[in-house]
Amino acid sequence: MPSLIDLRRRIRAVKSTQQITKAMKMIAASRLRKSQERILNARPYAHESLRVIRDLAARTDITLHPLLARRDEQTTLVVVITADKGLAGSFNTNIIKAAGTFILAPGGTRVLALVGRKGRDFFARRGFEVRFQRINLFQRLSFDDARAIADFCAEQFVAAKVDAVYLVYNEFKSVLQQRVVTEQLLPLAAEEVEADPAAKVDYIYEPNAAVLFEHLLPSYVRIRVWHALLESAAAENAARMTAMDSATKNATEMIDALTLYMNKVRQAGITREIIEVVSGAQAL
């Protein structure tokens, strides 16, 4: 049976941990509000940019720009977006698991672009070919970070070093729910450029479709990457807030259980001492 001193030390240790998890929950909640605002503001623009590109590509020759070129997927670049820190529940585990399943799937060679310390540490140690890595983005996430990642992906694709580019990240659905997404970034997915009935109506482009592609497609790739980074940031903060809230509640339950057990031990000690005093008095 542990002594009272040991129980008191353990209770103090759990209380200290509880203070840390509570503080981390409050910080994550504060960051989540900001992340939610940014992602809710970015989603309409990202969706509209996709609609514009899809609409334009459905009415013109998709060979007008190298970012729309279609090749057999012999080499695929997979951009895996994870967090830089842990203590976020299954946030990083789900992404790494989904990315690993996609990377190890048969058909072609997979090379990696890793965003986030957790993904980098996991895949770099296991012998995968890593062509790009960036960490510590989410402390001060900016559009320049998305531009650097998107431009690298575009350069690899245009130079025919890769035949397709995919994004793997966590999409923010709600505070309690995040969804792992694997989506094609380059070239524009086949189902997105297929002509629909509305595409039969053509437009007059000024100056022309090729010039529009030249300006729109690089911007489109950057917006898609920026959108994925914002989704991942919001999902990470939500997952961390939920995990720290659960840890705080577990710490409270543990403190209550330890306190109850400590009181029982103390009561047993007092009872034993009383019995010893009474027994000694009777012996006298």
PDB file of C-alpha atoms in Angstrom, residues 58-248:
ATOM      1  CA  ALA A  58     -14.262  22.723 -70.560  1.00  0.00           C
ATOM      2  CA  ARG A  59     -14.522  25.218 -73.418  1.00  0.00           C
ATOM      3  CA  THR A  60     -10.953  25.260 -74.669  1.00  0.00           C
ATOM      4  CA  ASP A  61      -8.107  22.964 -75.614  1.00  0.00           C
ATOM      5  CA  ILE A  62      -6.519  21.732 -72.372  1.00  0.00           C
ATOM      6  CA  THR A  63      -3.131  21.414 -74.098  1.00  0.00           C
ATOM      7  CA  LEU A  64      -2.798  25.193 -74.134  1.00  0.00           C
ATOM      8  CA  HIS A  65      -0.909  25.163 -70.833  1.00  0.00           C
ATOM      9  CA  PRO A  66       1.660  22.662 -69.474  1.00  0.00           C
ATOM     10  CA  LEU A  67      -0.067  22.494 -66.073  1.00  0.00           C
ATOM     11  CA  LEU A  68      -3.008  20.779 -67.794  1.00  0.00           C
ATOM     12  CA  ALA A  69      -0.875  18.188 -69.603  1.00  0.00           C
ATOM     13  CA  ARG A  70      -1.944  14.590 -69.084  1.00  0.00           C
ATOM     14  CA  ARG A  71       0.588  11.795 -68.829  1.00  0.00           C
ATOM     15  CA  ASP A  72       0.639   8.273 -67.500  1.00  0.00           C
ATOM     16  CA  GLU A  73       1.271   8.480 -63.761  1.00  0.00           C
ATOM     17  CA  GLN A  74       4.686   6.868 -63.634  1.00  0.00           C
ATOM     18  CA  THR A  75       5.974   9.227 -60.927  1.00  0.00           C
ATOM     19  CA  THR A  76       3.592  10.918 -58.511  1.00  0.00           C
ATOM     20  CA  LEU A  77       4.397  13.705 -56.065  1.00  0.00           C
ATOM     21  CA  VAL A  78       2.431  13.401 -52.817  1.00  0.00           C
ATOM     22  CA  VAL A  79       2.236  16.522 -50.652  1.00  0.00           C
ATOM     23  CA  VAL A  80       1.588  15.378 -47.065  1.00  0.00           C
ATOM     24  CA  ILE A  81       0.485  18.136 -44.674  1.00  0.00           C
ATOM     25  CA  THR A  82       0.841  17.310 -40.978  1.00  0.00           C
ATOM     26  CA  ALA A  83       1.320  19.315 -37.799  1.00  0.00           C
ATOM     27  CA  ASP A  84       4.608  20.385 -36.253  1.00  0.00           C
ATOM     28  CA  LYS A  85       3.541  19.294 -32.761  1.00  0.00           C
ATOM     29  CA  GLY A  86       1.719  16.409 -31.159  1.00  0.00           C
ATOM     30  CA  LEU A  87      -0.858  16.308 -28.366  1.00  0.00           C
ATOM     31  CA  ALA A  88      -3.638  16.597 -30.950  1.00  0.00           C
ATOM     32  CA  GLY A  89      -5.299  13.210 -30.613  1.00  0.00           C
ATOM     33  CA  SER A  90      -5.266  11.138 -33.798  1.00  0.00           C
ATOM     34  CA  PHE A  91      -4.749  14.171 -36.056  1.00  0.00           C
ATOM     35  CA  ASN A  92      -1.258  13.270 -37.295  1.00  0.00           C
ATOM     36  CA  THR A  93      -1.806   9.526 -37.098  1.00  0.00           C
ATOM     37  CA  ASN A  94      -4.787   9.659 -39.464  1.00  0.00           C
ATOM     38  CA  ILE A  95      -2.902  11.714 -42.050  1.00  0.00           C
ATOM     39  CA  ILE A  96       0.206   9.531 -41.920  1.00  0.00           C
ATOM     40  CA  LYS A  97      -1.908   6.378 -42.194  1.00  0.00           C
ATOM     41  CA  ALA A  98      -3.872   7.692 -45.194  1.00  0.00           C
ATOM     42  CA  ALA A  99      -0.702   8.964 -46.876  1.00  0.00           C
ATOM     43  CA  GLY A 100       1.065   5.658 -46.264  1.00  0.00           C
ATOM     44  CA  THR A 101      -1.803   3.704 -47.813  1.00  0.00           C
ATOM     45  CA  PHE A 102      -1.768   5.943 -50.878  1.00  0.00           C
ATOM     46  CA  ILE A 103       2.021   5.907 -51.230  1.00  0.00           C
ATOM     47  CA  LEU A 104       2.295   2.122 -50.943  1.00  0.00           C
ATOM     48  CA  ALA A 105      -0.553   1.463 -53.374  1.00  0.00           C
ATOM     49  CA  PRO A 106       0.578  -0.376 -56.530  1.00  0.00           C
ATOM     50  CA  GLY A 107       1.186   1.556 -59.704  1.00  0.00           C
ATOM     51  CA  GLY A 108       4.073   3.949 -60.330  1.00  0.00           C
ATOM     52  CA  THR A 109       6.634   5.590 -58.101  1.00  0.00           C
ATOM     53  CA  ARG A 110       5.724   7.929 -55.247  1.00  0.00           C
ATOM     54  CA  VAL A 111       7.925  10.812 -54.160  1.00  0.00           C
ATOM     55  CA  LEU A 112       7.111  13.083 -51.242  1.00  0.00           C
ATOM     56  CA  ALA A 113       6.819  16.738 -50.365  1.00  0.00           C
ATOM     57  CA  LEU A 114       6.452  16.956 -46.585  1.00  0.00           C
ATOM     58  CA  VAL A 115       4.906  19.886 -44.759  1.00  0.00           C
ATOM     59  CA  GLY A 116       5.028  19.660 -40.972  1.00  0.00           C
ATOM     60  CA  ARG A 117       7.515  18.144 -38.556  1.00  0.00           C
ATOM     61  CA  LYS A 118       5.493  15.025 -37.708  1.00  0.00           C
ATOM     62  CA  GLY A 119       5.181  13.884 -41.306  1.00  0.00           C
ATOM     63  CA  ARG A 120       8.808  14.689 -42.024  1.00  0.00           C
ATOM     64  CA  ASP A 121      10.058  12.727 -39.033  1.00  0.00           C
ATOM     65  CA  PHE A 122       7.914   9.719 -39.889  1.00  0.00           C
ATOM     66  CA  PHE A 123       8.577   9.374 -43.629  1.00  0.00           C
ATOM     67  CA  ALA A 124      12.180  10.619 -43.731  1.00  0.00           C
ATOM     68  CA  ARG A 125      13.266   7.876 -41.312  1.00  0.00           C
ATOM     69  CA  ARG A 126      11.702   5.159 -43.454  1.00  0.00           C
ATOM     70  CA  GLY A 127      13.679   5.649 -46.636  1.00  0.00           C
ATOM     71  CA  PHE A 128      11.102   7.403 -48.812  1.00  0.00           C
ATOM     72  CA  GLU A 129      12.354   9.839 -51.443  1.00  0.00           C
ATOM     73  CA  VAL A 130      11.686  13.346 -50.115  1.00  0.00           C
ATOM     74  CA  ARG A 131      12.067  16.159 -52.651  1.00  0.00           C
ATOM     75  CA  PHE A 132      10.681  18.984 -50.558  1.00  0.00           C
ATOM     76  CA  GLN A 133      10.181  19.604 -46.866  1.00  0.00           C
ATOM     77  CA  ARG A 134       9.060  22.554 -44.808  1.00  0.00           C
ATOM     78  CA  ILE A 135       8.454  22.757 -41.065  1.00  0.00           C
ATOM     79  CA  ASN A 136       7.318  25.376 -38.552  1.00  0.00           C
ATOM     80  CA  LEU A 137       4.811  26.906 -40.967  1.00  0.00           C
ATOM     81  CA  PHE A 138       1.774  26.950 -38.735  1.00  0.00           C
ATOM     82  CA  GLN A 139       3.176  29.273 -36.102  1.00  0.00           C
ATOM     83  CA  ARG A 140       2.980  32.154 -38.585  1.00  0.00           C
ATOM     84  CA  LEU A 141       1.165  30.747 -41.583  1.00  0.00           C
ATOM     85  CA  SER A 142       1.202  33.082 -44.590  1.00  0.00           C
ATOM     86  CA  PHE A 143       0.383  32.960 -48.281  1.00  0.00           C
ATOM     87  CA  ASP A 144       4.106  33.036 -49.085  1.00  0.00           C
ATOM     88  CA  ASP A 145       4.374  29.538 -47.612  1.00  0.00           C
ATOM     89  CA  ALA A 146       1.622  28.302 -49.912  1.00  0.00           C
ATOM     90  CA  ARG A 147       3.278  30.018 -52.880  1.00  0.00           C
ATOM     91  CA  ALA A 148       6.594  28.276 -52.203  1.00  0.00           C
ATOM     92  CA  ILE A 149       4.948  24.844 -51.998  1.00  0.00           C
ATOM     93  CA  ALA A 150       2.722  25.423 -55.039  1.00  0.00           C
ATOM     94  CA  ASP A 151       5.548  26.777 -57.193  1.00  0.00           C
ATOM     95  CA  PHE A 152       7.697  23.753 -56.349  1.00  0.00           C
ATOM     96  CA  CYS A 153       4.865  21.389 -57.327  1.00  0.00           C
ATOM     97  CA  ALA A 154       4.285  23.302 -60.579  1.00  0.00           C
ATOM     98  CA  GLU A 155       7.995  23.266 -61.445  1.00  0.00           C
ATOM     99  CA  GLN A 156       8.226  19.524 -60.864  1.00  0.00           C
ATOM    100  CA  PHE A 157       5.153  18.900 -63.024  1.00  0.00           C
ATOM    101  CA  VAL A 158       6.096  21.228 -65.899  1.00  0.00           C
ATOM    102  CA  ALA A 159       9.622  19.775 -66.008  1.00  0.00           C
ATOM    103  CA  ALA A 160       8.035  16.294 -66.295  1.00  0.00           C
ATOM    104  CA  LYS A 161       9.862  15.156 -63.154  1.00  0.00           C
ATOM    105  CA  VAL A 162       6.466  14.038 -61.882  1.00  0.00           C
ATOM    106  CA  ASP A 163       3.321  13.143 -63.796  1.00  0.00           C
ATOM    107  CA  ALA A 164       0.764  14.087 -61.133  1.00  0.00           C
ATOM    108  CA  VAL A 165       0.570  15.899 -57.817  1.00  0.00           C
ATOM    109  CA  TYR A 166      -1.721  14.933 -54.931  1.00  0.00           C
ATOM    110  CA  LEU A 167      -2.494  16.645 -51.627  1.00  0.00           C
ATOM    111  CA  VAL A 168      -3.102  14.715 -48.393  1.00  0.00           C
ATOM    112  CA  TYR A 169      -4.382  16.813 -45.506  1.00  0.00           C
ATOM    113  CA  ASN A 170      -7.047  17.068 -42.819  1.00  0.00           C
ATOM    114  CA  GLU A 171     -10.169  19.006 -43.760  1.00  0.00           C
ATOM    115  CA  PHE A 172     -11.904  20.946 -40.998  1.00  0.00           C
ATOM    116  CA  LYS A 173     -15.542  19.871 -40.699  1.00  0.00           C
ATOM    117  CA  SER A 174     -16.351  20.892 -37.127  1.00  0.00           C
ATOM    118  CA  VAL A 175     -14.711  21.136 -33.734  1.00  0.00           C
ATOM    119  CA  LEU A 176     -15.318  17.433 -33.151  1.00  0.00           C
ATOM    120  CA  GLN A 177     -14.802  16.181 -36.695  1.00  0.00           C
ATOM    121  CA  GLN A 178     -11.928  16.333 -39.164  1.00  0.00           C
ATOM    122  CA  ARG A 179     -11.780  14.428 -42.436  1.00  0.00           C
ATOM    123  CA  VAL A 180      -8.628  13.220 -44.175  1.00  0.00           C
ATOM    124  CA  VAL A 181      -8.677  14.320 -47.814  1.00  0.00           C
ATOM    125  CA  THR A 182      -6.601  12.962 -50.699  1.00  0.00           C
ATOM    126  CA  GLU A 183      -7.151  15.096 -53.779  1.00  0.00           C
ATOM    127  CA  GLN A 184      -5.428  15.630 -57.093  1.00  0.00           C
ATOM    128  CA  LEU A 185      -3.777  19.005 -57.499  1.00  0.00           C
ATOM    129  CA  LEU A 186      -2.128  18.623 -60.913  1.00  0.00           C
ATOM    130  CA  PRO A 187      -3.215  18.152 -63.567  1.00  0.00           C
ATOM    131  CA  LEU A 188      -6.814  19.271 -63.225  1.00  0.00           C
ATOM    132  CA  ALA A 189      -8.816  16.115 -62.462  1.00  0.00           C
ATOM    133  CA  ALA A 190     -10.413  14.483 -65.496  1.00  0.00           C
ATOM    134  CA  GLU A 191     -13.950  14.752 -64.194  1.00  0.00           C
ATOM    135  CA  GLU A 192     -13.435  18.454 -63.642  1.00  0.00           C
ATOM    136  CA  VAL A 193     -12.678  19.289 -67.281  1.00  0.00           C
ATOM    137  CA  GLU A 194     -15.227  17.090 -68.997  1.00  0.00           C
ATOM    138  CA  ALA A 195     -17.619  19.141 -71.030  1.00  0.00           C
ATOM    139  CA  ASP A 196     -21.109  19.564 -69.646  1.00  0.00           C
ATOM    140  CA  PRO A 197     -24.237  20.929 -71.400  1.00  0.00           C
ATOM    141  CA  ALA A 198     -23.384  24.437 -70.270  1.00  0.00           C
ATOM    142  CA  ALA A 199     -19.979  24.145 -71.949  1.00  0.00           C
ATOM    143  CA  LYS A 200     -21.620  24.063 -75.385  1.00  0.00           C
ATOM    144  CA  VAL A 201     -22.086  27.803 -75.058  1.00  0.00           C
ATOM    145  CA  ASP A 202     -18.752  29.408 -75.878  1.00  0.00           C
ATOM    146  CA  TYR A 203     -17.442  32.823 -74.955  1.00  0.00           C
ATOM    147  CA  ILE A 204     -15.187  35.409 -76.507  1.00  0.00           C
ATOM    148  CA  TYR A 205     -11.997  35.574 -74.461  1.00  0.00           C
ATOM    149  CA  GLU A 206      -9.977  38.736 -74.198  1.00  0.00           C
ATOM    150  CA  PRO A 207      -7.084  38.596 -74.818  1.00  0.00           C
ATOM    151  CA  ASN A 208      -7.347  34.801 -75.403  1.00  0.00           C
ATOM    152  CA  ALA A 209      -7.680  31.494 -73.573  1.00  0.00           C
ATOM    153  CA  ALA A 210      -3.932  30.786 -73.585  1.00  0.00           C
ATOM    154  CA  VAL A 211      -3.131  34.076 -71.857  1.00  0.00           C
ATOM    155  CA  LEU A 212      -5.905  33.487 -69.339  1.00  0.00           C
ATOM    156  CA  PHE A 213      -4.508  30.049 -68.555  1.00  0.00           C
ATOM    157  CA  GLU A 214      -1.049  31.552 -68.139  1.00  0.00           C
ATOM    158  CA  HIS A 215      -2.315  33.861 -65.410  1.00  0.00           C
ATOM    159  CA  LEU A 216      -5.072  31.787 -63.832  1.00  0.00           C
ATOM    160  CA  LEU A 217      -3.472  28.357 -63.466  1.00  0.00           C
ATOM    161  CA  PRO A 218      -0.470  29.318 -61.310  1.00  0.00           C
ATOM    162  CA  SER A 219      -2.809  31.353 -59.129  1.00  0.00           C
ATOM    163  CA  TYR A 220      -5.221  28.426 -58.995  1.00  0.00           C
ATOM    164  CA  VAL A 221      -2.491  26.032 -57.780  1.00  0.00           C
ATOM    165  CA  ARG A 222      -1.400  28.483 -55.073  1.00  0.00           C
ATOM    166  CA  ILE A 223      -4.978  28.996 -53.906  1.00  0.00           C
ATOM    167  CA  ARG A 224      -5.561  25.240 -53.691  1.00  0.00           C
ATOM    168  CA  VAL A 225      -2.416  24.762 -51.586  1.00  0.00           C
ATOM    169  CA  TRP A 226      -3.292  27.786 -49.424  1.00  0.00           C
ATOM    170  CA  HIS A 227      -6.768  26.374 -48.885  1.00  0.00           C
ATOM    171  CA  ALA A 228      -5.296  23.000 -47.846  1.00  0.00           C
ATOM    172  CA  LEU A 229      -2.928  24.682 -45.364  1.00  0.00           C
ATOM    173  CA  LEU A 230      -5.758  26.693 -43.814  1.00  0.00           C
ATOM    174  CA  GLU A 231      -7.945  23.598 -43.546  1.00  0.00           C
ATOM    175  CA  SER A 232      -5.118  21.689 -41.872  1.00  0.00           C
ATOM    176  CA  ALA A 233      -4.399  24.531 -39.425  1.00  0.00           C
ATOM    177  CA  ALA A 234      -8.045  24.780 -38.369  1.00  0.00           C
ATOM    178  CA  ALA A 235      -8.376  20.997 -38.079  1.00  0.00           C
ATOM    179  CA  GLU A 236      -5.201  20.791 -35.981  1.00  0.00           C
ATOM    180  CA  ASN A 237      -6.400  23.435 -33.525  1.00  0.00           C
ATOM    181  CA  ALA A 238      -9.791  21.742 -33.238  1.00  0.00           C
ATOM    182  CA  ALA A 239      -8.199  18.331 -32.657  1.00  0.00           C
ATOM    183  CA  ARG A 240      -5.805  19.730 -30.049  1.00  0.00           C
ATOM    184  CA  MET A 241      -8.580  21.573 -28.215  1.00  0.00           C
ATOM    185  CA  THR A 242     -10.683  18.411 -28.089  1.00  0.00           C
ATOM    186  CA  ALA A 243      -7.735  16.276 -26.964  1.00  0.00           C
ATOM    187  CA  MET A 244      -6.710  18.708 -24.220  1.00  0.00           C
ATOM    188  CA  ASP A 245     -10.290  19.021 -23.024  1.00  0.00           C
ATOM    189  CA  SER A 246     -10.485  15.238 -22.725  1.00  0.00           C
ATOM    190  CA  ALA A 247      -7.111  15.151 -20.947  1.00  0.00           C
ATOM    191  CA  THR A 248      -8.260  17.816 -18.472  1.00  0.00           C
TER     192      THR A 248
END
